[in-house]
Each structure stands twice: as C-alpha cells, then as structure tokens.
Tab-separated table of C-alpha atoms and ligand atoms in Angstrom:
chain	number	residue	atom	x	y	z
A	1	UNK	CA	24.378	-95.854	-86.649
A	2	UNK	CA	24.036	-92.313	-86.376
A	3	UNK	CA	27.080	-90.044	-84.618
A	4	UNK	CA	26.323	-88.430	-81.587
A	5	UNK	CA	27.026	-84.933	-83.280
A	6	UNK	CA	24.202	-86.081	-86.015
A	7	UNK	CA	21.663	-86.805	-83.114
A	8	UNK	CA	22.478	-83.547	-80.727
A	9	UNK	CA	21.779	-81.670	-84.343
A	10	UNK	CA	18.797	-83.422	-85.370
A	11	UNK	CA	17.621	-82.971	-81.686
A	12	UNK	CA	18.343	-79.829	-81.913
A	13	UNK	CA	16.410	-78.409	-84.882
A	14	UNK	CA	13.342	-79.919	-82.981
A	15	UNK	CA	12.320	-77.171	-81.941
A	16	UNK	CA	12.263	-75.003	-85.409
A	17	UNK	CA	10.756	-78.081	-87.181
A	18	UNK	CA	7.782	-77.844	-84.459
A	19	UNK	CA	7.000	-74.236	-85.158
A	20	UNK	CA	7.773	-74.163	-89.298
A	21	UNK	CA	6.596	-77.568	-89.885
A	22	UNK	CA	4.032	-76.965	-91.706
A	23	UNK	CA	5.277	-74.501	-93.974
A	24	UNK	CA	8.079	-77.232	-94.458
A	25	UNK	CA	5.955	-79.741	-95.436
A	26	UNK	CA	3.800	-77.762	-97.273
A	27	UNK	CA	6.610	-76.910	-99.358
A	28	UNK	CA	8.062	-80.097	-99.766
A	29	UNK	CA	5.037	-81.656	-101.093
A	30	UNK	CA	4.493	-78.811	-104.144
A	31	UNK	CA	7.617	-78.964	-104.943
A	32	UNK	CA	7.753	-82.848	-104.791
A	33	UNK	CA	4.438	-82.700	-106.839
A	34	UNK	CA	5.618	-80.571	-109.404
A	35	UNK	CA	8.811	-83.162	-110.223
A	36	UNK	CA	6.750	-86.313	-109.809
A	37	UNK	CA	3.234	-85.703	-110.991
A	38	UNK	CA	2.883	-89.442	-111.252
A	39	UNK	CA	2.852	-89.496	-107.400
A	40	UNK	CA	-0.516	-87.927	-107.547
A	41	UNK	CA	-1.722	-91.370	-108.301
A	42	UNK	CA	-1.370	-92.341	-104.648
A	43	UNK	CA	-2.296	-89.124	-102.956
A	44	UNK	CA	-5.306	-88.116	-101.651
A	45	UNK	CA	-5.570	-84.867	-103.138
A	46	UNK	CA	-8.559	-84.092	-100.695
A	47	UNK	CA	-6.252	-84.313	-97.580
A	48	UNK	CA	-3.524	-82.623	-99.465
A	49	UNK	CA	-6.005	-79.714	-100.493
A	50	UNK	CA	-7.120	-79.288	-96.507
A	51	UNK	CA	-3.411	-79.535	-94.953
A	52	UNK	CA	-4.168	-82.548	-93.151
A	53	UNK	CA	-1.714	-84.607	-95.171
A	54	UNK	CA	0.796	-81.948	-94.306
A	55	UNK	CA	0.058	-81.705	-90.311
A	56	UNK	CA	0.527	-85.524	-90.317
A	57	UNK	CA	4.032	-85.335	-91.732
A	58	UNK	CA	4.899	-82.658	-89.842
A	59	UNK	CA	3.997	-83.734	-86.367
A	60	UNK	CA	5.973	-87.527	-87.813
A	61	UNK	CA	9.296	-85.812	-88.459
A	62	UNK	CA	9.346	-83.587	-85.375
A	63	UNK	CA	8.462	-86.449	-83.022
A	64	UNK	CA	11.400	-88.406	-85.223
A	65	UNK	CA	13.914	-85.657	-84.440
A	66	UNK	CA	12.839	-85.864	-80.875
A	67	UNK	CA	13.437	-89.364	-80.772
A	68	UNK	CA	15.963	-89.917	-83.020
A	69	UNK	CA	18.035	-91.888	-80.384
A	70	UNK	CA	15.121	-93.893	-79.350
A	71	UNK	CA	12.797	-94.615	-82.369
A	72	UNK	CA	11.630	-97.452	-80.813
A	73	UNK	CA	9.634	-95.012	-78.635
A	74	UNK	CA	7.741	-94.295	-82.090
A	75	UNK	CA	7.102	-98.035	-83.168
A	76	UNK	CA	3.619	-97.760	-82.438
A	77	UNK	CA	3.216	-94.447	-84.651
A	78	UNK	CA	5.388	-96.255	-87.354
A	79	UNK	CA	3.300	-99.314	-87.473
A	80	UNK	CA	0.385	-97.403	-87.911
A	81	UNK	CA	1.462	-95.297	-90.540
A	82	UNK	CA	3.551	-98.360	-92.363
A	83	UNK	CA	0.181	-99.650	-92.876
A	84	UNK	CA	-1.231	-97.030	-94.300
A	85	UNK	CA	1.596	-97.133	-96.729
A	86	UNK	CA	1.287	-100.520	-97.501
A	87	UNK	CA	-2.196	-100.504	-98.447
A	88	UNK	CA	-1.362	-97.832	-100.857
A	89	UNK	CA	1.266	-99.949	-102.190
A	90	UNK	CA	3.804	-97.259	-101.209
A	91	UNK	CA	7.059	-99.101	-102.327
A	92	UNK	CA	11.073	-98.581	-101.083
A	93	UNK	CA	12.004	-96.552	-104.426
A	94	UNK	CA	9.845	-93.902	-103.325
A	95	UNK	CA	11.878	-93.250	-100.395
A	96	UNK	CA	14.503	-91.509	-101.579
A	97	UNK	CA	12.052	-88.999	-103.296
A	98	UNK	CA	10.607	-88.138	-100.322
A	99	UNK	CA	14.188	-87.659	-99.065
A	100	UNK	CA	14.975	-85.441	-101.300
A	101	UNK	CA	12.382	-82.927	-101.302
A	102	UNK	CA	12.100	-83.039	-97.467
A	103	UNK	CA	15.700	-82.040	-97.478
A	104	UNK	CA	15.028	-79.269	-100.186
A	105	UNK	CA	12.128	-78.169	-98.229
A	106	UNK	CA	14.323	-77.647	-94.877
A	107	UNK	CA	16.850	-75.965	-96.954
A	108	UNK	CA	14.891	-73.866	-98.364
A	109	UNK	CA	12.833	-72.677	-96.051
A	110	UNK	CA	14.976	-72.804	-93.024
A	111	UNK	CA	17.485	-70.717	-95.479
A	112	UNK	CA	20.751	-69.444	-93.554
A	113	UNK	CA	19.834	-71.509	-90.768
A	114	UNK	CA	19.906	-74.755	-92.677
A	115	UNK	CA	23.626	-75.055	-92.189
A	116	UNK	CA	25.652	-77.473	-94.282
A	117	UNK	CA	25.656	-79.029	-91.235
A	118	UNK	CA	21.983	-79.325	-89.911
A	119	UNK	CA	21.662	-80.803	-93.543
A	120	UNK	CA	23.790	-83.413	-93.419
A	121	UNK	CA	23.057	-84.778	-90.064
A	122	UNK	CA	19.184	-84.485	-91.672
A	123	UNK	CA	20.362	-86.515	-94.513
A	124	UNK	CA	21.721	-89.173	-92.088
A	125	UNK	CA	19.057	-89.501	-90.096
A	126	UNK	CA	16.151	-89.266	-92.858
A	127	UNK	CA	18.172	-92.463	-94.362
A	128	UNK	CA	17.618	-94.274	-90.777
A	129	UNK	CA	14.027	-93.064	-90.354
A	130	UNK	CA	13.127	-94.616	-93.851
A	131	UNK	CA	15.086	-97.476	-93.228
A	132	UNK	CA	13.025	-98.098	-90.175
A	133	UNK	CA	9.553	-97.626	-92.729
A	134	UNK	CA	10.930	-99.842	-95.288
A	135	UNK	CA	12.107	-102.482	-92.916
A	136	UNK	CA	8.361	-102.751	-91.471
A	137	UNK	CA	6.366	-102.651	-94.726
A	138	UNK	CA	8.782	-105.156	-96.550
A	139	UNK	CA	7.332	-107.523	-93.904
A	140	UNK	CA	3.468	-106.543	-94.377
A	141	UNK	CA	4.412	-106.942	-98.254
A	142	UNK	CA	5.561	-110.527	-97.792
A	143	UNK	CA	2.206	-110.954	-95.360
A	144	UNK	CA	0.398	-109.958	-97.976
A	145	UNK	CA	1.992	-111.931	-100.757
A	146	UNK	CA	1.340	-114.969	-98.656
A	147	UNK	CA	-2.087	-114.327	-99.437
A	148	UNK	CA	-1.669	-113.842	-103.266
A	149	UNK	CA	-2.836	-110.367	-102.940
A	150	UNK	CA	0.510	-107.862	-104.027
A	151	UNK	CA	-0.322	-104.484	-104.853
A	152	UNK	CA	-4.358	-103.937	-106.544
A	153	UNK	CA	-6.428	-106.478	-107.321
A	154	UNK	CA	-10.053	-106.026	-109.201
A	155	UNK	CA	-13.338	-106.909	-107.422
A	156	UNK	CA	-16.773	-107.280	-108.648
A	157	UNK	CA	-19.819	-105.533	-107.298
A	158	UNK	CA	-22.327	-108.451	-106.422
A	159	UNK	CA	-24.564	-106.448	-104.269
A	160	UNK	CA	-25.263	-102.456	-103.261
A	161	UNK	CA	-27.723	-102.448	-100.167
A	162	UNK	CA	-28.544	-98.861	-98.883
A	163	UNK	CA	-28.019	-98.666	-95.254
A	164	UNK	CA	-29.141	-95.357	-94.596
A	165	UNK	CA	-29.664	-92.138	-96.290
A	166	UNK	CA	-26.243	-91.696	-96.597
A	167	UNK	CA	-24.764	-94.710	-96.227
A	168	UNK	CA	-24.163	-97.566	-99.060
A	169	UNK	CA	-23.164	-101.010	-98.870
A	170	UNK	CA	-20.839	-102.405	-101.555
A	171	UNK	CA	-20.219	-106.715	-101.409
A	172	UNK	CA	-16.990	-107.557	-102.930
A	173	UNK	CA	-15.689	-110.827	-104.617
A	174	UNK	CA	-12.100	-110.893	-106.711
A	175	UNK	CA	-13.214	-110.676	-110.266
A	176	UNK	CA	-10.479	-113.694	-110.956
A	177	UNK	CA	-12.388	-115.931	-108.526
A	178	UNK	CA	-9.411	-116.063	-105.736
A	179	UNK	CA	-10.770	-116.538	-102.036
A	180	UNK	CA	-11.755	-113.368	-99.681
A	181	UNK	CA	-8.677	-113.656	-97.299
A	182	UNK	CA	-8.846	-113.385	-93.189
A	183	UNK	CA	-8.738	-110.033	-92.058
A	184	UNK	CA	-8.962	-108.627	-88.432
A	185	UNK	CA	-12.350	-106.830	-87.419
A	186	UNK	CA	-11.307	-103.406	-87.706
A	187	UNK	CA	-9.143	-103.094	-90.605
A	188	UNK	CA	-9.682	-101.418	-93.827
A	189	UNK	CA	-8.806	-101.587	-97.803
A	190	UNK	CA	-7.614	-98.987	-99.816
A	191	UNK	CA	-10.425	-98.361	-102.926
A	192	UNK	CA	-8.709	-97.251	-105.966
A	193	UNK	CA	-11.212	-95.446	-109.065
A	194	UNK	CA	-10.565	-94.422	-112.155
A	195	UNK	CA	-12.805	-91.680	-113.253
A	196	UNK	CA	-13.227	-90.182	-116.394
A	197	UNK	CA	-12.245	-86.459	-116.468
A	198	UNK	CA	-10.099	-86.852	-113.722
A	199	UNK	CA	-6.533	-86.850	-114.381
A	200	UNK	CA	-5.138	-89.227	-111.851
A	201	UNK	CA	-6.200	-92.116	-110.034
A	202	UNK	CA	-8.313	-91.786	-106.933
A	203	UNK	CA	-7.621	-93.594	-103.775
A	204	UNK	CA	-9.607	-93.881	-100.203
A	205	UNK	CA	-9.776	-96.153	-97.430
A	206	UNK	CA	-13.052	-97.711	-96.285
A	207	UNK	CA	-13.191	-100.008	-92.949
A	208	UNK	CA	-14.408	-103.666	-93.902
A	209	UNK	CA	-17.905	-103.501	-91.952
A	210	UNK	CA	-18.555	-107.543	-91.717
A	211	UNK	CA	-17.022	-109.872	-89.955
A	212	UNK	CA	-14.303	-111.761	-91.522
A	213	UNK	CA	-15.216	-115.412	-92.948
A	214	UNK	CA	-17.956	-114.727	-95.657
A	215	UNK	CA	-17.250	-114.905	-98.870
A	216	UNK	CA	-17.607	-111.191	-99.583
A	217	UNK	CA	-15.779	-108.408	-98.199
A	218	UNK	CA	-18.278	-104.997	-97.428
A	219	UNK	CA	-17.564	-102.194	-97.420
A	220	UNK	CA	-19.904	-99.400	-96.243
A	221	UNK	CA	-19.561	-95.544	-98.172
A	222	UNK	CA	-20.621	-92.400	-96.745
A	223	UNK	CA	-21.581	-89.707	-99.246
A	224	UNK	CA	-19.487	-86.819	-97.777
A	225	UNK	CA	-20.267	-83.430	-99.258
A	226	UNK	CA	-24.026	-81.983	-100.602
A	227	UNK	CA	-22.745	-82.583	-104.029
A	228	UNK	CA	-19.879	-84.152	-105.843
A	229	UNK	CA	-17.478	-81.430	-104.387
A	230	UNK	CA	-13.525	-81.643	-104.119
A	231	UNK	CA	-14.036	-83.482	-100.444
A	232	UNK	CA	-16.516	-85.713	-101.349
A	233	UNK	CA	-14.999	-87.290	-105.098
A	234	UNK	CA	-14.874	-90.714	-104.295
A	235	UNK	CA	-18.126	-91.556	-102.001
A	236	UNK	CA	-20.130	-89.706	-104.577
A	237	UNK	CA	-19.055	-91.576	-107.641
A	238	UNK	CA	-19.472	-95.039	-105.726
A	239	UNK	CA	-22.749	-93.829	-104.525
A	240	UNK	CA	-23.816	-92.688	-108.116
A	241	UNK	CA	-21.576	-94.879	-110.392
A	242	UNK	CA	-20.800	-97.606	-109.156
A	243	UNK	CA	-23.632	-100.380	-109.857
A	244	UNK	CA	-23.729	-103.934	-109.015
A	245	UNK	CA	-21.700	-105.928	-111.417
A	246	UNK	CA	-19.576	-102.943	-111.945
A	247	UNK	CA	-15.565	-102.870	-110.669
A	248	UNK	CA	-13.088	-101.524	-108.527
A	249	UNK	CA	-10.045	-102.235	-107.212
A	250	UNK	CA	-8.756	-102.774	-103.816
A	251	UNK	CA	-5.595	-103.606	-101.841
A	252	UNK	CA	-5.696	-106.096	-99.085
A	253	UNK	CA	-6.597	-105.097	-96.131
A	254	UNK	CA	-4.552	-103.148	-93.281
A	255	UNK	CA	-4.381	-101.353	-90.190
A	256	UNK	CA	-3.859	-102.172	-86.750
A	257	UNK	CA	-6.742	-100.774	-84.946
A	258	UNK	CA	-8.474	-104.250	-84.868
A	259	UNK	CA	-10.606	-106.078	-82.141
A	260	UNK	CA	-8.252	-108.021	-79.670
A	261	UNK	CA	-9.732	-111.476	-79.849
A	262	UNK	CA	-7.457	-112.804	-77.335
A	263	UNK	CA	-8.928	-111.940	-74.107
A	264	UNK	CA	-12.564	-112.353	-73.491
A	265	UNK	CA	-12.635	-108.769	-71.498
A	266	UNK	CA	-15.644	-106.704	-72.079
A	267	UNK	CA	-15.746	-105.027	-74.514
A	268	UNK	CA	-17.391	-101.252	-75.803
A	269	UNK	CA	-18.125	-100.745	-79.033
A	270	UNK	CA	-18.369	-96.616	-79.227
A	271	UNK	CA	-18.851	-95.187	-82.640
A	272	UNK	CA	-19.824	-91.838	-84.090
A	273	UNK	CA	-21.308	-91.558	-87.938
A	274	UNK	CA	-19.769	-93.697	-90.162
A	275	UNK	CA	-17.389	-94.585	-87.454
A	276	UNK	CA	-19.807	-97.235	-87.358
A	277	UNK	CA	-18.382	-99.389	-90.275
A	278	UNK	CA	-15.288	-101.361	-88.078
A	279	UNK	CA	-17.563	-101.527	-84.956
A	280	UNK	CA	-19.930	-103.292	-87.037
A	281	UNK	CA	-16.972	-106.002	-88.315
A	282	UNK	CA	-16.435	-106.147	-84.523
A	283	UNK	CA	-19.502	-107.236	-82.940
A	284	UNK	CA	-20.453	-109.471	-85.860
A	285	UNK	CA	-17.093	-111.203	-85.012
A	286	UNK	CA	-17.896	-111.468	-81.414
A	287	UNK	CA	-21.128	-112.610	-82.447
A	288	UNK	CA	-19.575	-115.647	-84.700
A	289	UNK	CA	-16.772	-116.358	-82.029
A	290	UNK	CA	-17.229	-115.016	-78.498
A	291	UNK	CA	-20.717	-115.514	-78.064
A	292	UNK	CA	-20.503	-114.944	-73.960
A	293	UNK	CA	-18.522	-111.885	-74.431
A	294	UNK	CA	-20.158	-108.565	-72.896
A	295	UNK	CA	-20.528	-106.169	-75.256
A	296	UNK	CA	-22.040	-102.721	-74.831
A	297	UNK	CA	-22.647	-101.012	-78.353
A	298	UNK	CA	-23.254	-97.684	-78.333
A	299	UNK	CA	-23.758	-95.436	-81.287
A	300	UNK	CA	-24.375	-91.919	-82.289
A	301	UNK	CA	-26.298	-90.647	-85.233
A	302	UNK	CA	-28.349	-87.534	-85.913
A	303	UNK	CA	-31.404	-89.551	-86.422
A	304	UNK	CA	-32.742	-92.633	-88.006
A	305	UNK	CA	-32.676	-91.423	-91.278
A	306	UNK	CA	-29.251	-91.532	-91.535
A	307	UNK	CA	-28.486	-93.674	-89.065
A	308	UNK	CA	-27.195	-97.077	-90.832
A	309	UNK	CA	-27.169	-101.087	-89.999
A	310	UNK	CA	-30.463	-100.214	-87.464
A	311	UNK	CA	-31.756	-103.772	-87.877
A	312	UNK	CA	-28.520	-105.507	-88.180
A	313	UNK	CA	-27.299	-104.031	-84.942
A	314	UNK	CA	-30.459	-105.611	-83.180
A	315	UNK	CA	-30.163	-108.490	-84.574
A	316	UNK	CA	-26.929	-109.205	-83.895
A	317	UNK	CA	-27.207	-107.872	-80.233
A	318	UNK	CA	-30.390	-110.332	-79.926
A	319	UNK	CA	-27.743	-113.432	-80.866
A	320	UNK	CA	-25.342	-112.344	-78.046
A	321	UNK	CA	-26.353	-113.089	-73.926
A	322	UNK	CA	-24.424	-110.890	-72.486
A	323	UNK	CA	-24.698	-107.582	-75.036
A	324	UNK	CA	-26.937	-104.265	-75.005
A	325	UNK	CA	-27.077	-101.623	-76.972
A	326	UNK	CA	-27.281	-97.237	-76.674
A	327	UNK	CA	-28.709	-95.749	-79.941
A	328	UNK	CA	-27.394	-92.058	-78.833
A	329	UNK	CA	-29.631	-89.290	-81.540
A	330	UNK	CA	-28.336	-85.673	-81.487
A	331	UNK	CA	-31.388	-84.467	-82.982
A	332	UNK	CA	-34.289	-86.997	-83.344
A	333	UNK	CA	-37.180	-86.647	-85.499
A	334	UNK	CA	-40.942	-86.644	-84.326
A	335	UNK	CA	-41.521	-90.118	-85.838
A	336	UNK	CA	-38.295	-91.457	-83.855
A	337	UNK	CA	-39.859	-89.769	-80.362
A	338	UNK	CA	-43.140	-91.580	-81.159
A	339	UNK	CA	-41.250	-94.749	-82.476
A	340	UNK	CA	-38.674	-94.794	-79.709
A	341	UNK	CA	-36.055	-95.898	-82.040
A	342	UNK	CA	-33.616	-94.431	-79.704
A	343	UNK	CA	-32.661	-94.786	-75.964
A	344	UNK	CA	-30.216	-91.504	-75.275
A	345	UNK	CA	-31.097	-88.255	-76.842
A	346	UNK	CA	-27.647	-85.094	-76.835
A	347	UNK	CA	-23.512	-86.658	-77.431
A	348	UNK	CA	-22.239	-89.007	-76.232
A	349	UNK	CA	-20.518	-87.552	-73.366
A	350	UNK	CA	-18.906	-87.785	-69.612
A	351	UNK	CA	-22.829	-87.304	-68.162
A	352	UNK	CA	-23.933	-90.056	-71.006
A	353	UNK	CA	-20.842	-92.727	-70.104
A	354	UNK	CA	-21.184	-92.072	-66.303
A	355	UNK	CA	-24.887	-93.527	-67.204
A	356	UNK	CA	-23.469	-96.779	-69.345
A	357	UNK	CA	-20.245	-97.763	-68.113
A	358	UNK	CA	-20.193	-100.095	-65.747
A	359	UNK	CA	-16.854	-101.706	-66.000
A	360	UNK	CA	-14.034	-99.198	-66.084
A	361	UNK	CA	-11.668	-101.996	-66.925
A	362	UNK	CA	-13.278	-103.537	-70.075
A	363	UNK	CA	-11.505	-103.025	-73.262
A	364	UNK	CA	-13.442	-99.558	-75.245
A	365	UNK	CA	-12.744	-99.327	-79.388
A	366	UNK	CA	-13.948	-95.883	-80.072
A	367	UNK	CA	-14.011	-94.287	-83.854
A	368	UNK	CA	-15.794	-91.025	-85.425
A	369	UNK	CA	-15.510	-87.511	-86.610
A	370	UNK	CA	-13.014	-85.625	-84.028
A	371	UNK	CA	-15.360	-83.646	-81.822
A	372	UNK	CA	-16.799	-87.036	-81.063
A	373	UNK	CA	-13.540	-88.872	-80.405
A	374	UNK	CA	-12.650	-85.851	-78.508
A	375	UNK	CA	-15.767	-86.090	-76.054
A	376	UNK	CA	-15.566	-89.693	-76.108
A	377	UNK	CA	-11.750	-90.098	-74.681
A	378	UNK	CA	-11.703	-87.431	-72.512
A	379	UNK	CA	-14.936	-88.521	-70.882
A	380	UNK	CA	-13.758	-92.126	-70.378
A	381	UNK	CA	-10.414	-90.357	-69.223
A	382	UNK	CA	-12.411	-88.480	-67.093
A	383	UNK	CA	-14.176	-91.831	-65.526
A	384	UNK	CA	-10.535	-93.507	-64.917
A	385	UNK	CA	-10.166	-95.496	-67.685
A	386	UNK	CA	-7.123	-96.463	-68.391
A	387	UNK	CA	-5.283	-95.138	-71.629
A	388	UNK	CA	-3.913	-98.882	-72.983
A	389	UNK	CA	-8.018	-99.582	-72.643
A	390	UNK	CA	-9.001	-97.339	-75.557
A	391	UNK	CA	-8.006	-97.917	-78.492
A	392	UNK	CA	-9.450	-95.583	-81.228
A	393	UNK	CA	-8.866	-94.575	-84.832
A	394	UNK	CA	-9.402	-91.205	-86.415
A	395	UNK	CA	-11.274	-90.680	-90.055
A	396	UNK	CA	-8.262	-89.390	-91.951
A	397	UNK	CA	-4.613	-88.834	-91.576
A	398	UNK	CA	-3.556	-89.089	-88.238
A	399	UNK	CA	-3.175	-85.704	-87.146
A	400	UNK	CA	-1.838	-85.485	-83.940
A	401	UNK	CA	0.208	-87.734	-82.335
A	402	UNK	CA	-0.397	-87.444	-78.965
A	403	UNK	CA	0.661	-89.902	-76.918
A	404	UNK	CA	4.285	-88.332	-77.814
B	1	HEM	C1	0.570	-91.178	-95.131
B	1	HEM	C2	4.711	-90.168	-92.814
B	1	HEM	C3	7.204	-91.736	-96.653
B	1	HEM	C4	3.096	-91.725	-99.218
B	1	HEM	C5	1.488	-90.797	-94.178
B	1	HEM	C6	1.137	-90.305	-92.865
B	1	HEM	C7	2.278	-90.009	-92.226
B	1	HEM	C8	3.380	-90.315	-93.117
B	1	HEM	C9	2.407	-89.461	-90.825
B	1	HEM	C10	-0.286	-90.144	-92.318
B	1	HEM	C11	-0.745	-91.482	-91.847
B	1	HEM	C12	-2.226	-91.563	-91.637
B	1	HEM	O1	-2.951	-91.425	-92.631
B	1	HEM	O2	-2.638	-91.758	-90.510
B	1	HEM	C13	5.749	-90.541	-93.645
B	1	HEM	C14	7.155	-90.490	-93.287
B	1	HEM	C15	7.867	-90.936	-94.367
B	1	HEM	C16	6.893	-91.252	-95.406
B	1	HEM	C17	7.690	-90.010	-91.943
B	1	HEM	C18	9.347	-91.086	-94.541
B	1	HEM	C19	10.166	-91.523	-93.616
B	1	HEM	C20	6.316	-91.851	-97.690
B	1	HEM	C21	6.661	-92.204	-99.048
B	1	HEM	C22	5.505	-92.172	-99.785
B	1	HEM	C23	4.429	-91.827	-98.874
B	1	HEM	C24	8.064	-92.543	-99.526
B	1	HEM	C25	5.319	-92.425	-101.267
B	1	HEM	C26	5.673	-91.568	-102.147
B	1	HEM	C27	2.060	-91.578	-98.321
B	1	HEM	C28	0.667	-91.574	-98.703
B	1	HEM	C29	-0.062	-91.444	-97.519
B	1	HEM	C30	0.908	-91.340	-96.452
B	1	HEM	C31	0.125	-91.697	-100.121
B	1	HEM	C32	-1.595	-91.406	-97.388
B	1	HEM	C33	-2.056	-90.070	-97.104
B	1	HEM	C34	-2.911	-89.399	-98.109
B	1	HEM	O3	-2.952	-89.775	-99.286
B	1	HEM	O4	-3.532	-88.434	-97.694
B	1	HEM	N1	2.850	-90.801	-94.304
B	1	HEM	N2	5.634	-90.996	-94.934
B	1	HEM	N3	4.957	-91.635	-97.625
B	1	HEM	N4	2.165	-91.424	-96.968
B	1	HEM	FE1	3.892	-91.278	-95.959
C-alpha cells in the first residue's frame, strides 16, 4: 500500500512527466540499452528508432501517476499492454531493470527537481505499478503453459500463397508436430527471425488471418518499405527469405482485441490495408459458427492490385445469409472501373458510413493505418455510435491512450 504522501507526490509530478515525458523515456531507454544490450533481443528497434516505443511509455506512466490511487481505472490499458508483453515473453526479472533506469531517467533529467523525495515516492509506486504487470502476465503465462506453448516455439512453412502485390500468406504447423491451439479471431503471434548480419534477434507481431480450428495458423505479411529499409526488416526478409519448408518461430498467440462471440449482435467488420488480416479471422469465424449473424464487411484498399483475400472475402460472404460487403478503392485503376471490382470509390468516411450503416447499435471492429482509424471512429462517433461498440486496434505501439 502506498502512503498518502507517496500518492499526493506521484500525483503531483503528473504534470512535469506529461510535458518531459518523452525526453524521459527517451533517455531511459539509451541508457537502459547501453547496460543491457541483450534487451535488444526483444525490442523492436524500428519503433524505438521512430519514438513510438517511447510515446507509448510515456503516455503509460503519466496516466499511472494520474491514477496511482485508482489503477483499476487503467486495467483495460494494462491488459492490453500485459499482452503484448507476454507474447514477447517479457518475464518478472526484467522488471526491476526497467525500474531502474526509469528512475535514473527522472533523476536525471528532472535534475534539482527530482527531489530525494519525488524519487522515493517514484520508487514506491513503480514497485506497485509492476507488481500490477507481473501479477496479470503470470496468469497469461500459466494460460499459455496450459497449452504447452511457454516462451518460442519453431514452426514450419507448409505453404506461401501471395494475396496481393504486397501481401503474403505464410501457413504454420509446430515443427515438433504439437496441435495448432484455439485462439480468438483477432489475436496475433509474435514472429521472431534470426538474420544473418544482423546483430540481434528480430521480433514483430502479425494478426492470425484464419479462423481458429484448422490445422495451420496464417499469418498474412505486408512488405512495408520500397526496399529492405530500417522500417521494413522483417516483412521484407519473410517476403524474400522465407520459403516454404523454411522456419520461424512464434509465441502463442495474444491480444485482446478479439471478436465477441457471445452475443449474436451485428456485427461490422471495418478494415484499412493490412488491417485486413484479424477481420479476415473474424468473418471466417462467423462463417464456421454464427452463420445467421449480420455482418457488413467493409474494406479499403488503393486498388485491386494490392488489395488482398479479394476472392476469399466473396466467398466467404456468399456462405453467410445475412452478410454484404463494401470494397472502398482510394484510387482505382481503369481495369477495376471497367471490371467493377469495387462498390465505393474516396475513404471510408462520415459521408461513406452515413451510406452503410444501418444499425447504430451493432457491434463495429475497426483496424488500419491511423488516418484511417481516425476517419473511421470519429465518423461512427459522429453517427451516435456508442464508444463500448467500437472496438479497434492500432498497427504498432499504442500511442495514445485516449480514453484516459
Ligand atoms: C511494450 C509499458 C515494462 C518490454 C509496451 C507498451 C507500453 C509498455 C505502453 C506499448 C504497448 C503496445 O505495443 O501497444 C510498460 C510499463 C512497464 C513495462 C508501464 C513497467 C511497469 C516492461 C519490461 C520489459 C518491457 C520490464 C522488458 C524488458 C516491452 C517490449 C514492448 C513493450 C519489448 C514491445 C514494444 C516494442 O518492441 O516496440 N510496454 N512496459 N516492458 N514493452 Fe513494456
């Protein structure tokens, strides 16, 4: 239990952690890097290299020192991020690293107003903020152990399909022959790569883009970047290394922005891009299990050519009653104009959902690049849709937490 001198100091410093947060953070991760190197094994040095990694952590400990009284407030936050953790097999002994060079970070930067004071009460409450983390992924660890699948575990290539221009399909089986586990539509694994010339381990997450219940698991890459460039690493060796019968390893999968099979409420599918990957797990569940469930899919793409899963979209929709679908292009080509492959040319915006939405109470999953999540949850907002309706999930750390 905290003192109520730690949390009026804690609460306090809010306010200076909001504006320097950044240059915290940034701070505590060099400095963290440059005593633990071996950490770099779990990083994405991509997000690190952008700040995004850094935003994320700051926005987490301000809204922590706002609610350090009531972190209950930030269970929702915490779950999401615990499973991010998890899947990167982020384990209680790193803790008090992170404690330690978060404290450093404050002092140092902060300087004279870093009091011996606003340190220890930091101290105290880092301990209970962890202890909240640990607490929570000590649970998903024993989930996952239930399943025989602790930390990484090797899969096999068995098939690469090329979805679009961009985007490539990868089936997975466990090299030693163990069974795919369930998983929730929605979620994602964590791919781990070694490759040669690099000097640690690589790490991304990629939704699972089938249902659950096959005895694969898919996952579908998007090759980010023109070339094999800092941002674009990982996608590009899959896309150019990684061959059938070739492997990689994964963690099970994680994440809580999954399809709520519960209710039979209808349900949007709205995806932007590669946003497309958990929608697809979605409505191929709903397809195997809630057959009379409406369904609207709508998705967004430039154009066919690098729009992916064209054909396994309709054929899906064609299995389900009560479904229909919105191929929304931004810019489509002559040969899509003259082979109507889509139905909604611009973004998918207020004027486009005013057109589709005909339920304002049906349950709407939305994922994509920010501008389109942006346009997408402000113009639902903008219809009267409720907030506890859309659930979402943002490519990348989660950058801004604002329902705080
Ligand atoms: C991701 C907060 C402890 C490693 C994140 C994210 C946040 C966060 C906000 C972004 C989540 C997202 O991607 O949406 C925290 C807080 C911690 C903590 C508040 C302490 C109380 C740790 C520890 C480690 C760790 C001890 C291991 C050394 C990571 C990694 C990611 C991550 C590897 C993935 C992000 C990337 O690689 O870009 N954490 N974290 N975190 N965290 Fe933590």
């Amino acid at each position: 239990m905290l003192s109520e001198n730690t949390i009026k100091i804690v609460k306090s410093t809010a306010p200076v952690l909001a504006e320097r947060g950044v240059e915290i953070t940034s701070y505590f991760y060099k400095t963290m890097f440059e005593a633990h190197p071996e950490l770099l094994n779990i990083f994405n040095h991509a997000n690190q290299k952008q700040g995004r990694q850094q935003t994320a952590l700051a926005n987490t400990v301000y809204a922590a020192a706002t609610y350090i009284d009531q972190l209950e407030v930030l269970l929702p936050a915490v779950k999401q991020i615990a499973h991010k953790h998890r899947s990167l097999n982020v384990k209680k002994e790193h803790y008090p690293i992170v404690g330690e060079f978060l404290l450093k970070a404050i002092k140092d930067v902060l300087g004279d107003a870093a009091t011996p004071e606003v340190l220890q009460a930091w101290g105290e409450a880092y301990q209970v903020i962890a202890q909240v983390f640990i607490d929570i992924e000590n649970e998903m660890y024993e989930e996952a152990n239930t399943n025989k699948w602790e930390g990484f575990k090797a899969f096999k290539v068995m098939k690469k399909v090329d979805e679009s221009s961009l985007i490539t399909s990868f089936y997975l089986q466990a090299t030693d022959g163990s069974d795919v586990p369930a998983f929730q539509p929605g979620q994602y694994v964590t791919v781990r790569l070694t490759v040669s010339g690099e000097e640690y381990l690589l790490n991304r997450q990629y939704s699972l883009s089938d249902a659950p219940g096959k005895n694969y698991l898919r996952i579908s890459v998007k090759r980010e970047g023109a070339e094999p460039s800092k941002l674009g690493k990982v996608s590009n060796y899959l896309h150019d290394h990684v061959n059938e019968g070739e492997e990689i390893e994964l963690t099970a999968p994680a994440g809580d922005f999954v399809l709520d099979e519960n209710n039979n409420s209808p349900l949007y599918l709205i995806s932007g891009g590669v946003g497309i990957t958990p929608m697809m797990s979605m409505l191929k569940r709903v397809a195997d299990k809630q057959t009379d469930r409406a369904v609207t899919f709508i998705h967004a793409a430039k154009n066919s050519e690098v729009q992916a899963f064209h054909q396994e979209i309709t054929e899906t929709i064609n299995l389900l009653p009560n479904a229909r679908k919105y191929n929304v292009y931004e810019n489509p080509t002559a040969s899509d104009r003259e082979k109507k492959t889509f139905d909604l040319e611009g973004y998918v915006d207020y004027q486009k959902l005013q057109e589709i939405v005909t339920d304002k109470e049906a349950d709407f999953y939305v994922c994509g690049p920010v501008p389109f999540m942006r346009n997408v949850i402000d113009g639902l907002e903008t219809l009267g849709v409720k907030a506890e309706n859309i659930h979402f999930e943002f490519f990348g750390p989660s950058i801004n937490l604002k329902e705080y």
